[in-house]
Coordinates of C-alpha atoms in Angstrom, one line a residue:
M1 CA 103.5 122.4 117.0
S2 CA 100.7 120.3 115.6
Y3 CA 99.1 119.1 112.4
K4 CA 95.9 121.1 111.8
T5 CA 94.9 119.8 108.3
L6 CA 95.3 116.1 107.4
L7 CA 94.7 114.6 104.0
V8 CA 94.0 110.9 103.6
H9 CA 94.1 109.2 100.2
I10 CA 91.0 107.2 99.6
D11 CA 90.5 104.6 96.9
D12 CA 88.6 101.3 96.4
S13 CA 91.3 99.1 97.8
R14 CA 91.0 96.8 100.8
R15 CA 93.3 99.0 102.8
S16 CA 91.5 102.3 102.4
D17 CA 89.4 101.8 105.5
T18 CA 92.6 101.3 107.6
R19 CA 94.0 104.6 106.4
I20 CA 90.7 106.3 107.1
A21 CA 90.6 104.9 110.7
L22 CA 94.2 105.9 111.3
S23 CA 93.7 109.4 109.9
L24 CA 90.7 110.0 112.1
E25 CA 92.6 108.9 115.2
L26 CA 95.4 111.3 114.2
A27 CA 92.9 114.1 113.6
Q28 CA 91.5 113.4 117.1
R29 CA 95.1 113.8 118.6
W30 CA 95.5 117.3 117.2
D31 CA 91.9 118.4 116.8
A32 CA 92.6 118.6 113.1
H33 CA 90.4 118.9 110.1
L34 CA 90.4 115.9 107.8
I35 CA 90.2 115.9 104.0
G36 CA 89.3 112.7 102.3
L37 CA 90.7 112.8 98.8
Y38 CA 89.3 110.2 96.5
V39 CA 91.8 109.5 93.7
V40 CA 91.7 106.2 91.7
C41 CA 93.2 104.7 88.6
Q42 CA 91.7 106.2 85.4
D43 CA 93.3 103.7 83.0
L44 CA 90.5 101.5 81.6
F45 CA 93.0 98.9 80.5
R46 CA 94.1 98.2 84.1
P47 CA 92.9 94.9 85.7
I48 CA 90.3 96.4 88.0
F49 CA 88.4 97.6 84.9
R50 CA 88.7 94.3 83.1
Q51 CA 87.0 92.0 85.6
D52 CA 84.1 91.8 83.2
K53 CA 85.1 92.3 79.5
T54 CA 81.4 92.4 78.4
L55 CA 80.8 95.8 80.1
S56 CA 80.4 98.8 77.9
F57 CA 82.2 102.1 78.5
G58 CA 79.0 103.5 79.9
Q59 CA 78.6 100.6 82.3
L60 CA 82.2 101.0 83.4
E61 CA 81.5 104.6 84.2
A62 CA 78.3 103.7 86.1
H63 CA 80.3 101.2 88.2
A64 CA 82.9 103.8 88.9
D65 CA 80.2 106.2 90.1
E66 CA 78.9 103.5 92.4
R67 CA 82.3 102.8 93.9
R68 CA 82.9 106.5 94.4
E69 CA 79.5 107.0 96.1
K70 CA 80.1 104.0 98.3
A71 CA 83.6 105.3 99.4
Q72 CA 82.1 108.7 100.1
N73 CA 79.3 107.4 102.3
A74 CA 81.8 105.2 104.2
F75 CA 84.2 108.0 104.8
L76 CA 81.6 110.6 105.9
A77 CA 79.9 108.0 108.2
A78 CA 83.2 107.1 109.8
A79 CA 84.0 110.8 110.4
E80 CA 80.6 111.4 111.9
R81 CA 81.0 108.5 114.3
A82 CA 84.4 109.8 115.3
G83 CA 82.9 113.3 115.8
R84 CA 85.6 114.9 113.5
S85 CA 85.5 117.8 111.1
A86 CA 85.9 116.2 107.7
E87 CA 85.3 117.0 104.0
W88 CA 85.1 114.8 100.9
R89 CA 86.9 115.7 97.7
A90 CA 86.7 113.8 94.4
P91 CA 88.0 116.3 91.8
P92 CA 88.3 115.4 88.1
G93 CA 91.6 115.5 86.3
P94 CA 94.8 113.4 86.0
A95 CA 95.3 111.4 89.2
L96 CA 98.8 112.5 90.2
D97 CA 98.3 116.2 89.2
V98 CA 95.1 116.3 91.3
A99 CA 96.6 114.6 94.3
M100 CA 99.7 116.9 94.1
L101 CA 97.6 120.1 94.1
H102 CA 95.4 119.1 97.1
A103 CA 98.4 117.6 99.0
R104 CA 100.2 120.9 99.0
H105 CA 97.4 122.5 101.2
A106 CA 97.7 119.9 104.0
D107 CA 100.0 119.5 107.0
L108 CA 100.3 115.7 106.8
L109 CA 99.4 113.2 104.1
V110 CA 98.2 109.7 104.9
L111 CA 98.9 107.4 102.0
G112 CA 99.0 103.7 101.4
Q113 CA 101.7 101.3 100.1
Q114 CA 100.6 99.7 96.8
D115 CA 99.4 96.1 97.3
P116 CA 100.6 93.9 94.4
N117 CA 97.7 91.6 95.2
D118 CA 95.0 94.3 95.1
P119 CA 94.5 95.9 91.7
A120 CA 92.4 98.6 93.2
S121 CA 95.4 100.0 95.1
F122 CA 97.1 101.0 91.9
V123 CA 96.6 104.7 90.9
T124 CA 99.5 105.5 88.6
P125 CA 103.1 104.2 88.4
H126 CA 105.1 105.4 91.4
F127 CA 102.1 107.3 92.7
V128 CA 103.2 107.5 96.4
G129 CA 106.9 108.1 95.5
D130 CA 106.0 110.9 93.1
L131 CA 103.7 112.5 95.6
V132 CA 106.3 112.4 98.4
L133 CA 108.8 113.9 96.1
G134 CA 106.7 116.6 94.6
A135 CA 104.1 117.7 97.2
G136 CA 106.5 119.4 99.6
R137 CA 104.6 117.8 102.5
P138 CA 105.4 115.0 104.9
A139 CA 103.6 111.7 104.1
L140 CA 102.7 108.9 106.5
V141 CA 102.7 105.8 104.3
V142 CA 100.8 102.8 105.7
P143 CA 101.8 99.2 104.8
Y144 CA 99.4 97.1 102.9
A145 CA 99.7 94.3 105.4
G146 CA 99.4 93.9 109.1
E147 CA 97.4 95.8 111.8
V148 CA 98.3 99.3 112.9
R149 CA 97.6 98.9 116.6
T150 CA 99.6 101.9 117.7
L151 CA 101.3 104.7 115.9
G152 CA 103.9 107.0 117.4
D153 CA 104.4 105.4 120.8
N154 CA 107.8 104.0 119.9
V155 CA 109.5 105.9 117.0
L156 CA 112.7 105.2 115.2
L157 CA 114.3 108.2 113.4
A158 CA 116.8 107.3 110.7
W159 CA 119.5 109.9 110.7
D160 CA 122.4 110.5 108.3
G161 CA 122.8 114.2 108.6
S162 CA 121.3 114.9 105.2
R163 CA 118.9 117.7 104.3
E164 CA 116.1 115.1 103.8
A165 CA 116.7 113.6 107.2
A166 CA 116.6 117.0 108.8
R167 CA 113.4 117.8 107.0
A168 CA 111.8 114.6 108.1
A169 CA 112.8 115.1 111.7
A170 CA 111.3 118.6 111.7
D171 CA 108.1 117.4 110.0
A172 CA 107.7 114.6 112.5
L173 CA 108.0 116.8 115.6
P174 CA 104.3 116.6 116.5
L175 CA 104.6 112.8 116.6
L176 CA 108.1 112.8 118.3
Q177 CA 106.9 115.1 121.1
R178 CA 104.1 112.7 122.0
A179 CA 106.1 109.5 121.7
R180 CA 106.9 107.4 124.7
H181 CA 110.3 106.5 123.3
V182 CA 112.3 108.0 120.4
G183 CA 115.4 106.3 119.1
V184 CA 117.8 107.8 116.6
D185 CA 119.6 105.3 114.5
I186 CA 122.6 105.9 112.3
V187 CA 123.5 103.3 109.8
R188 CA 127.3 103.4 109.5
H189 CA 128.7 102.6 106.1
R190 CA 132.3 103.5 106.7
V191 CA 134.4 105.4 109.2
H192 CA 134.9 109.0 108.2
H193 CA 136.0 112.1 109.9
D194 CA 134.3 115.5 109.8
S195 CA 136.8 118.3 110.2
R196 CA 134.0 120.5 111.7
Q197 CA 133.4 118.1 114.6
S198 CA 135.7 116.7 117.3
P199 CA 136.6 113.1 116.6
D200 CA 135.6 112.3 120.2
A201 CA 132.1 113.7 119.8
P202 CA 129.4 111.0 119.4
E203 CA 127.6 110.8 116.1
G204 CA 124.3 112.6 116.1
I205 CA 125.1 114.9 119.0
D206 CA 123.9 117.9 117.1
V207 CA 120.5 116.5 116.3
A208 CA 120.3 115.3 120.0
A209 CA 120.6 118.8 121.2
W210 CA 118.1 120.1 118.6
L211 CA 115.5 117.4 119.6
D212 CA 116.1 118.1 123.3
A213 CA 115.3 121.8 122.7
H214 CA 112.0 120.7 121.4
G215 CA 111.2 118.5 124.4
V216 CA 112.2 115.2 122.8
R217 CA 114.5 113.0 124.8
A218 CA 116.0 110.5 122.4
S219 CA 118.3 107.5 122.7
F220 CA 121.0 106.9 120.0
S221 CA 122.4 103.9 118.4
T222 CA 124.8 103.2 115.5
T223 CA 124.0 100.2 113.3
P224 CA 126.8 98.7 111.2
H225 CA 126.1 98.3 107.5
H226 CA 126.7 94.7 106.4
I227 CA 127.8 93.9 102.9
G228 CA 124.9 92.6 100.8
V229 CA 122.3 94.2 103.0
G230 CA 120.9 97.5 101.9
T231 CA 120.4 100.5 104.2
G232 CA 116.6 100.2 103.8
A233 CA 116.6 96.5 104.9
T234 CA 119.0 97.4 107.8
L235 CA 116.6 100.1 109.0
L236 CA 113.6 97.7 108.7
N237 CA 115.4 95.1 110.7
R238 CA 116.3 97.7 113.3
A239 CA 112.7 98.8 113.6
S240 CA 111.7 95.2 114.1
D241 CA 114.3 94.6 116.8
L242 CA 113.1 97.7 118.7
H243 CA 109.4 97.0 118.1
A244 CA 109.0 100.5 116.6
D245 CA 105.5 101.4 115.5
L246 CA 106.8 104.3 113.3
L247 CA 109.9 104.9 111.2
V248 CA 110.8 108.5 110.3
M249 CA 113.2 109.1 107.4
G250 CA 114.1 111.4 104.6
A251 CA 113.0 110.4 101.1
Y252 CA 115.0 110.4 97.9
G253 CA 118.4 111.4 99.0
H254 CA 119.6 110.5 95.5
T255 CA 117.9 111.5 92.3
R256 CA 114.6 109.8 91.7
A257 CA 115.9 108.2 88.4
R258 CA 118.9 106.7 90.2
E259 CA 116.7 105.3 93.0
R260 CA 114.3 103.7 90.5
V261 CA 117.1 102.1 88.4
F262 CA 119.6 101.1 91.1
G263 CA 117.4 101.0 94.1
G264 CA 117.6 103.0 97.3
V265 CA 116.3 103.4 100.8
T266 CA 113.1 105.1 99.7
R267 CA 112.4 102.4 97.1
T268 CA 113.1 99.6 99.6
M269 CA 110.6 101.2 102.0
L270 CA 107.9 101.7 99.4
E271 CA 108.2 98.1 98.3
S272 CA 109.0 96.3 101.6
M273 CA 107.8 98.4 104.6
T274 CA 106.6 96.5 107.6
V275 CA 105.7 99.5 109.8
P276 CA 104.2 102.9 108.9
V277 CA 106.8 105.2 107.6
L278 CA 106.8 109.0 107.7
M279 CA 108.7 110.3 104.7
S280 CA 109.8 113.9 103.8
H281 CA 111.7 115.3 100.9

């Protein structure tokens, strides 16, 4: 199993080059075709467009064309240096709708966490979360801070037995099969008994057998959930303790509206991630 078509989101943000470099390295691993999808904010009232209030609408459009051409040249030049098959796409239309359409024809998406200190990283409200929820494809989300020296050498898989966790584990198989170490972590909220499973059976034994059938030898751990510390923060702390360079998790186990209002693991990750996170819904 491998990813044969990758799609990287390109914009005018400072972190776009990091995503491109990472996506080219991943394309090299699987001899994959890389699509560079240029999608940026189209709201002229956003801060990136208000840096000079004296510019006319025509001048703003001209500047947008210059930024797009600069991004295109940088992407194609990087792909040529890497010797990778790549194509550039900058289709018109509403940003999220365009991204959703093109994302559905890729095996893996490479996206970026929004940087609150970089207006150019804003596309639409909840852009990454909506894309993860609606595209039907796994998304590798890259933090806006820190270097990505390695990816997939030491992987932490968050497991809770849910549909979303199972989907994420399956979508991450190409990475898990190449990893030097895979750890499966279960955040325990309370003691419960599953009548379908022996009380003496260790948690996660079923996913362990499934992973082993796919050539992935994993270690298992159970992390207690502490009052006042969310599951997302617990997982990030665990990833830091284990020096993981990739966290794999299911996204939006609760309804999107509930996660936005009350918080949730997905929301915590999108706001506070410290390592790249592969998410699936």
